[in-house]
C-alpha positions as MATLAB code, in Angstrom:
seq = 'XXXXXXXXXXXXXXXXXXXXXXXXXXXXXXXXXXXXXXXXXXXXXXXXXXXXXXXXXXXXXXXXXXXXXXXXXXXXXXXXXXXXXXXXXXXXXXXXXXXXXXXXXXXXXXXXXXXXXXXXXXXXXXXXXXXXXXXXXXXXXXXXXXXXXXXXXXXXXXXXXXXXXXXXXXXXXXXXXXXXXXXXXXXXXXXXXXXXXXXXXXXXXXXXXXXXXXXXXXXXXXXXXXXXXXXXXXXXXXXXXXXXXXXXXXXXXXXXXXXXXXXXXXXXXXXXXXXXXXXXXXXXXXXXXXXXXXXXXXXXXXXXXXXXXXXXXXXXXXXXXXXXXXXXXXXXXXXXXXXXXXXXXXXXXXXXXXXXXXXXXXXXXXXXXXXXXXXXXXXXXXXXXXXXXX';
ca = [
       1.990  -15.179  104.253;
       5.239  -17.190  105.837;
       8.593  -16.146  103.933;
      11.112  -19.462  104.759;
      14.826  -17.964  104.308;
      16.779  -20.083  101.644;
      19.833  -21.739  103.102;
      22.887  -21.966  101.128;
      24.079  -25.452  100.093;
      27.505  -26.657  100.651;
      27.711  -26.267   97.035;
      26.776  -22.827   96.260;
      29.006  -21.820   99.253;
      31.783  -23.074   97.381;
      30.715  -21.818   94.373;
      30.387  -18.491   95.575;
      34.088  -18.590   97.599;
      35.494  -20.063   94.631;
      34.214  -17.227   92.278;
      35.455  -14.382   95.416;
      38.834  -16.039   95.408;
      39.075  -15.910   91.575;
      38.085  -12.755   91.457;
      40.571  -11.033   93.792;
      43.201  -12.975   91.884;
      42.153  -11.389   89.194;
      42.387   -7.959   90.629;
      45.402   -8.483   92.451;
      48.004  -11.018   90.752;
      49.191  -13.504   92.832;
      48.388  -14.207   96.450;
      49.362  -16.277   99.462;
      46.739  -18.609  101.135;
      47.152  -16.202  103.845;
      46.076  -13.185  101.717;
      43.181  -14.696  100.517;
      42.220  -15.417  103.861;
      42.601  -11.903  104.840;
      41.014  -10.591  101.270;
      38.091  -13.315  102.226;
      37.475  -13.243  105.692;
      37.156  -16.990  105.405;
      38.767  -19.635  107.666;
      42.247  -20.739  107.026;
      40.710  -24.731  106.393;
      38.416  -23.257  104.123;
      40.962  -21.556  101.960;
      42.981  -24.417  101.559;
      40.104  -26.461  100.581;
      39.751  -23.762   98.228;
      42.933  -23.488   96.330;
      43.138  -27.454   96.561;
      39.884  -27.364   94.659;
      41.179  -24.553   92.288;
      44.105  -25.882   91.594;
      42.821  -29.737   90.573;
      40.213  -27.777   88.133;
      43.127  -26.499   86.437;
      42.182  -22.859   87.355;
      44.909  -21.886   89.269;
      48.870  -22.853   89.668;
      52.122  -22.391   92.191;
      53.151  -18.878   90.967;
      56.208  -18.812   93.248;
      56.923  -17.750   96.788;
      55.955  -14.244   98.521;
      59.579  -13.615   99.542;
      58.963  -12.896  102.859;
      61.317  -15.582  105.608;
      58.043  -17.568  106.070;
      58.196  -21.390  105.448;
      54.935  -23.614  104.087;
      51.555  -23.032  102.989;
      51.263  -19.598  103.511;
      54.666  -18.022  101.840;
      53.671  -20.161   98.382;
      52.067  -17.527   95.845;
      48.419  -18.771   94.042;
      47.814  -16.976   90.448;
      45.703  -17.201   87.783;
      46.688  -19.888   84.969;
      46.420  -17.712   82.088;
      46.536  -19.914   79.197;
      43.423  -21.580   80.267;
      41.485  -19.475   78.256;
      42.082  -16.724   75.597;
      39.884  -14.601   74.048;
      39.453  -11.969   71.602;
      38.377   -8.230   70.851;
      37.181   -7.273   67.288;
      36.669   -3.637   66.763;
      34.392   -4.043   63.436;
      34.291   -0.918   61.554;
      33.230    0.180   58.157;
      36.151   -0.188   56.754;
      38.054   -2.833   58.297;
      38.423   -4.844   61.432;
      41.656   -4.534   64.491;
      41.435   -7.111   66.836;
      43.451   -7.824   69.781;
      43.664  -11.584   71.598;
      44.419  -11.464   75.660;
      44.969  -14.500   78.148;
      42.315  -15.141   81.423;
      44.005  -12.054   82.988;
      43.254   -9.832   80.451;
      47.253   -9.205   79.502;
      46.997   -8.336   75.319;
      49.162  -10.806   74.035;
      48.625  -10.024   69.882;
      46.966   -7.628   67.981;
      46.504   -7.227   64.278;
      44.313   -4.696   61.535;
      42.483   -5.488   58.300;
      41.444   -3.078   56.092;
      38.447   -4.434   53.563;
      37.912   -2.373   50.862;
      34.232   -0.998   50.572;
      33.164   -3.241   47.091;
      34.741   -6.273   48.982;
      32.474   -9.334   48.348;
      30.932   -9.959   51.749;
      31.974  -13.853   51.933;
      35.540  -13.370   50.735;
      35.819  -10.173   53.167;
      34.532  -12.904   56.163;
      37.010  -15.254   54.862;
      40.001  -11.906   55.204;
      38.288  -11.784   58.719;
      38.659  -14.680   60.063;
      42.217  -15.436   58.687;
      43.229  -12.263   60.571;
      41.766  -13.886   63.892;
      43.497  -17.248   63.518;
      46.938  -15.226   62.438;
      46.814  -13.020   65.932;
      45.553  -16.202   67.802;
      48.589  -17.657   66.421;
      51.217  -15.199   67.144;
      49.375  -15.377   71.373;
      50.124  -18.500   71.700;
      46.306  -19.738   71.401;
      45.463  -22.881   69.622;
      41.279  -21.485   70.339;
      39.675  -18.633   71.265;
      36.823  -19.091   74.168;
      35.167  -16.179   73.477;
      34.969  -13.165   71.134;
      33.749   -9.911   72.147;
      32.592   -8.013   68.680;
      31.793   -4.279   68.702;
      29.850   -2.792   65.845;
      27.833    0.289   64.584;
      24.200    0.006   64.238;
      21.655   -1.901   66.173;
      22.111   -4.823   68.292;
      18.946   -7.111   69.183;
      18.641   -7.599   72.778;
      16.708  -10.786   72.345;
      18.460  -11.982   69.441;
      21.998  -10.321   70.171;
      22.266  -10.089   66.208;
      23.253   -7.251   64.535;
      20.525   -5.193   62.770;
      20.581   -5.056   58.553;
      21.090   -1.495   58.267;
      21.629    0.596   55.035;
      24.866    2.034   55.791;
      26.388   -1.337   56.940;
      28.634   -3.508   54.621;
      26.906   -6.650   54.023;
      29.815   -8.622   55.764;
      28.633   -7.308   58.894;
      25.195   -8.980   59.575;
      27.693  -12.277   58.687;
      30.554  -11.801   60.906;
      28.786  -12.958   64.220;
      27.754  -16.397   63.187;
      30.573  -17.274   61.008;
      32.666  -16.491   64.888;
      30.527  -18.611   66.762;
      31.482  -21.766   64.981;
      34.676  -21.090   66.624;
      33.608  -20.087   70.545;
      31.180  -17.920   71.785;
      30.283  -14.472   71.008;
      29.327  -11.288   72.778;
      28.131   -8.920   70.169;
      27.699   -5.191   71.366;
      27.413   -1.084   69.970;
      30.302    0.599   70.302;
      29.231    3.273   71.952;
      28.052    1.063   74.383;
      31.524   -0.802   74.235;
      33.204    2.953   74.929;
      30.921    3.212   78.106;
      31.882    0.101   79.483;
      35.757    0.588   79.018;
      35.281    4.326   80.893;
      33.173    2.654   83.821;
      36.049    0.197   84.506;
      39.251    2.140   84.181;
      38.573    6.023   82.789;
      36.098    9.006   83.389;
      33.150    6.970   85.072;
      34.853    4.697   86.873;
      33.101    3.669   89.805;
      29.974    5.292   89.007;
      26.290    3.526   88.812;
      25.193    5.576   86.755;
      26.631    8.262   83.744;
      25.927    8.813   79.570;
      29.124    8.766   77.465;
      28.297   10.337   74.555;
      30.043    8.775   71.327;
      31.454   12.216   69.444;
      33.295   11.045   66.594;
      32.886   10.596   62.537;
      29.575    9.235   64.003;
      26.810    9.744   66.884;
      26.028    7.680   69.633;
      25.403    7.101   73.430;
      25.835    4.587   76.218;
      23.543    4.709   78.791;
      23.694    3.263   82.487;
      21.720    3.378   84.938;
      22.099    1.852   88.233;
      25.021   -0.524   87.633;
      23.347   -1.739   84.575;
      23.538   -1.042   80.546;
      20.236   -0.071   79.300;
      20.335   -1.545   75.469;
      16.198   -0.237   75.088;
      13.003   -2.529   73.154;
      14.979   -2.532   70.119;
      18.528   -2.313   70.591;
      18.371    1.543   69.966;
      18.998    3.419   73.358;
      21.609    5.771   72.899;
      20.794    6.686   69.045;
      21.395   10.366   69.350;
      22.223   11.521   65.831;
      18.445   11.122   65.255;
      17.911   13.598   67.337;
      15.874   16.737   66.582;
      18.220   19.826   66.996;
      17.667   23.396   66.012;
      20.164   24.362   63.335;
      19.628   22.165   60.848;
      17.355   23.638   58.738;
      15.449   20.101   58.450;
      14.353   17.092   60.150;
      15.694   13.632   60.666;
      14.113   10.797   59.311;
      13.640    7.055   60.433;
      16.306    6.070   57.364;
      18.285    9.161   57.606;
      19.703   10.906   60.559;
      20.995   14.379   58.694;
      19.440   17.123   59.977;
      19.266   15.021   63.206;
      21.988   15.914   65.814;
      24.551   13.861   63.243;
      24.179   16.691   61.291;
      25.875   18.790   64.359;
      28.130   16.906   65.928;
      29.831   14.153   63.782;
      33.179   14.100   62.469;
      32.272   15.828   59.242;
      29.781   18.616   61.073;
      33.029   19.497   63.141;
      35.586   19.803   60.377;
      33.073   22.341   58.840;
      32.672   24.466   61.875;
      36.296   24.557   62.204;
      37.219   25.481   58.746;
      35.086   28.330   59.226;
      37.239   29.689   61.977;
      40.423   28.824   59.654;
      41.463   25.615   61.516;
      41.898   22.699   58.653;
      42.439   19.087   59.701;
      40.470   16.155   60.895;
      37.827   16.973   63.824;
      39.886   14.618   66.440;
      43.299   17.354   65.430;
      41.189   20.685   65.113;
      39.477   20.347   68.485;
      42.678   18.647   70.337;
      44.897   21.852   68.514;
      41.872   24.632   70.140;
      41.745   22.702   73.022;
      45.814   22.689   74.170;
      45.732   26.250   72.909;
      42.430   27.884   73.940;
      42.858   31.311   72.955;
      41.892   33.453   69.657;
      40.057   31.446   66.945;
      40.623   28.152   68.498;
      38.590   29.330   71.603;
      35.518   30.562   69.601;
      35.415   27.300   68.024;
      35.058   25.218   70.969;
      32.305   27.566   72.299;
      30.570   26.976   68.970;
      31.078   23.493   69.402;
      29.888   23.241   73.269;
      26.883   24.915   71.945;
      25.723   22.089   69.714;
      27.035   19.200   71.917;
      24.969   20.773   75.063;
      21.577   20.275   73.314;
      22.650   16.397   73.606;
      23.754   16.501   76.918;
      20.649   18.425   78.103;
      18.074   16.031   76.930;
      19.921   12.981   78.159;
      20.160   15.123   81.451;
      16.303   16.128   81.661;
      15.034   12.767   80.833;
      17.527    9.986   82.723;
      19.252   12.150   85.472;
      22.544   10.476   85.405;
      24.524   13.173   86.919;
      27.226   12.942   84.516;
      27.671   13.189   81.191;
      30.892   11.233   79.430;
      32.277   12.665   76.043;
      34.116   10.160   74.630;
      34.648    9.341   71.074;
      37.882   11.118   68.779;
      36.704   14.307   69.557;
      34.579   14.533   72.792;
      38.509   13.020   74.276;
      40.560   15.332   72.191;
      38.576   18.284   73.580;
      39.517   17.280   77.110;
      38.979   19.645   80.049;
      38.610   22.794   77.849;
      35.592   21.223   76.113;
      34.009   19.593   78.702;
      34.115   22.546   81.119;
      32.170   24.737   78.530;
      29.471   22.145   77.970;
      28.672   21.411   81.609;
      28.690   25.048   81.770;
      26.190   25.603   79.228;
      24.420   22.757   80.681;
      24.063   24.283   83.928;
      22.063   27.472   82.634;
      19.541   24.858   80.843;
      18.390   22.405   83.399;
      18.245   22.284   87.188;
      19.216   18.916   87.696;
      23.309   18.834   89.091;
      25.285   17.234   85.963;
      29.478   16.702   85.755;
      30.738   16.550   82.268;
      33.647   14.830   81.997;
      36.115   14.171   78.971;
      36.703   10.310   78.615;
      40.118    9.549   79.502;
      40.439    5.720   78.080;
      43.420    5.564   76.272;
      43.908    4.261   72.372;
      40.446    2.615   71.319;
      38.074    2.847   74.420;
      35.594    0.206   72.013;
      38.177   -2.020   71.340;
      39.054   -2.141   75.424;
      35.398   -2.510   76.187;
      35.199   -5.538   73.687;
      38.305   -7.141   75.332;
      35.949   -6.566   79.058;
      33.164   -8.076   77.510;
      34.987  -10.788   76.298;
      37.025  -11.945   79.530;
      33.406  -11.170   81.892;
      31.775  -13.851   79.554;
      35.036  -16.442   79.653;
      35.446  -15.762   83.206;
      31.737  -16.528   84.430;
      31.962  -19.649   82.083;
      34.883  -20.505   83.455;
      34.869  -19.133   87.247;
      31.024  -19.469   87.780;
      28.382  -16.784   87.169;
      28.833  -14.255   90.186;
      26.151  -14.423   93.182;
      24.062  -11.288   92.913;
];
């Protein structure tokens, strides 16, 4: 069989320049022609064909000068033009929604929190939603949003990209998606998977292929990648540890409930109960940051309890996808920092064979929220930009 190589067109050459020299804005503010030349390795009439071409689609603008004694061309500064796009980062939790709204950079220029009261009727709590999204569009600057980026609990179709009907959601939930996408597009995604994201691009895992973060906070989850890519699973449901079987439950998870699954360990409420019993009162985020800065007495039995249970996670993600490091992120796997972390990769090293880091996640405020604002500006940008050549 004859294999013809494909020849780029004059087209996708551009395209693909374009998209390099947007990029690198991006990641480094401003730049002279010059720069990008250097950043590019293209040819200096091919970069000002570029940012000719950039600048009549409105994509980028005369930022200023580099402030260096040079004259023309090459001392004028390129950026990004911001305003041509915002978009926006929902956080969508049981209880309530925060959002945030950022320009094309990614600089947060509003943010705002609903709480919705748990008997709220689900089309008046939509209605609370979306009036907090047009109020922090508002107060950015945006007259529309290009694209939101939604993280929820529970089960996202990969086919669909709809959010599963589960039990333990509020009804508003399943509605929130489409009543968004009559105002821009919408990239609907787990949170835990949303936390993994956020610590692959600026925290714990960044610049790693592959890692688990596992979610430890009032709930369970995971965020699994694997070669540079999330794996979501058939159904939506990679990463749904808390239905895993653990010994010290006395029972056995079932598909509708996940107590005596490794929920029944690990979350929020598990944790405040183990550390009650070694006289530490408090939320699970303050009982495990307090034994954690302090790591002596009482506090330091508790976090070997607690390494105990969070190990049997960390080993079977660790025996069955070999990602060589393990993420705890969540309230309390990043309140437990080093101290925790440290005793779990311990523990983990006497149960499998296979070389695993555990790291604490080091995102700071809400690493779901960040992740939804990444999602968000990767969809707005490869609208925008062009889809990246792979």
């Amino acid at each position: 069989m004859t294999v013809t190589a494909r020849t780029a067109t004059p087209s996708t050459c551009r395209a693909i320049n374009d998209r390099l020299a947007l990029d690198l804005l991006i990641e480094h503010g401003p730049l002279t022609a010059a720069q990008l030349k250097t950043l590019t390795g293209l040819s200096r009439p091919t970069v000002a064909d570029l940012v000719d071409r950039l600048g009549s689609a409105g994509l980028i603008h005369l930022a200023g000068e580099s402030g260096t004694r040079q004259r023309g061309p090459n001392a004028r500064l390129y950026g990004i033009v911001a305003e041509r796009a915002y978009i926006a980062g929902l956080d969508v939790r049981l209880g309530g929604v925060e959002v945030v709204v950022a320009d094309l950079t990614g600089r947060i220029a509003a943010s705002g929190t609903l709480a919705i009261p748990a008997n709220r009727e689900p089309t008046r709590a939509i209605a609370d939603v979306l009036t907090l999204v047009d109020d922090t569009a508002a107060r950015a600057g945006a007259e529309t949003l290009h694209t939101f980026g939604v993280g929820a609990p529970g089960l996202i179709d990969p086919v669909t990209g709809n959010l599963g009907v589960e039990d333990f959601l509020p009804a508003w939930h399943a509605l929130l998606p489409a009543a968004l996408r009559d105002r821009g597009r919408v990239v609907l995604e787990n949170e835990a998977n949303l936390a993994g994201i956020a610590e692959q691009r600026f925290g714990a895992a960044r610049g790693l292929d592959t890692f688990v973060l596992v979610w430890l906070g009032q709930g369970i989850g995971a965020c699994v990648m694997l070669d540079g890519r999330l794996r979501r699973g058939m159904s939506g449901g990679s990463g749904e540890l808390g239905f895993l079987p653990v010994p010290g439950t006395g029972r056995l998870p079932s598909r509708a409930d996940c107590e005596g699954g490794f929920q029944s360990l690990a979350s929020g409420a598990a944790v405040e109960e183990l550390a009650a019993r070694h006289g530490l009162t408090g939320t699970a985020e303050d009982c495990v940051r307090a034994a954690a800065e302090r790591d002596t007495g009482a506090g330091a039995a508790f976090l070997d309890e607690l390494a105990d249970r969070v190990v049997l996670a960390a080993a079977a993600l660790a025996v069955i996808l070999d990602p060589g490091c393990v993420v705890l992120g969540g309230e309390t796997g990043r309140a437990g920092g080093a101290a925790l972390a440290g005793r779990v990769e311990s523990r983990l090293a006497e149960l499998t064979p296979l070389p695993t880091r555990v790291l604490a996640g080091t995102v700071p405020g809400s690493a779901i929220l960040d992740g939804a604002v990444l999602t968000a500006l990767d969809d707005a940008r490869d609208d925008l930009f062009g889809s990246p050549q792979r």
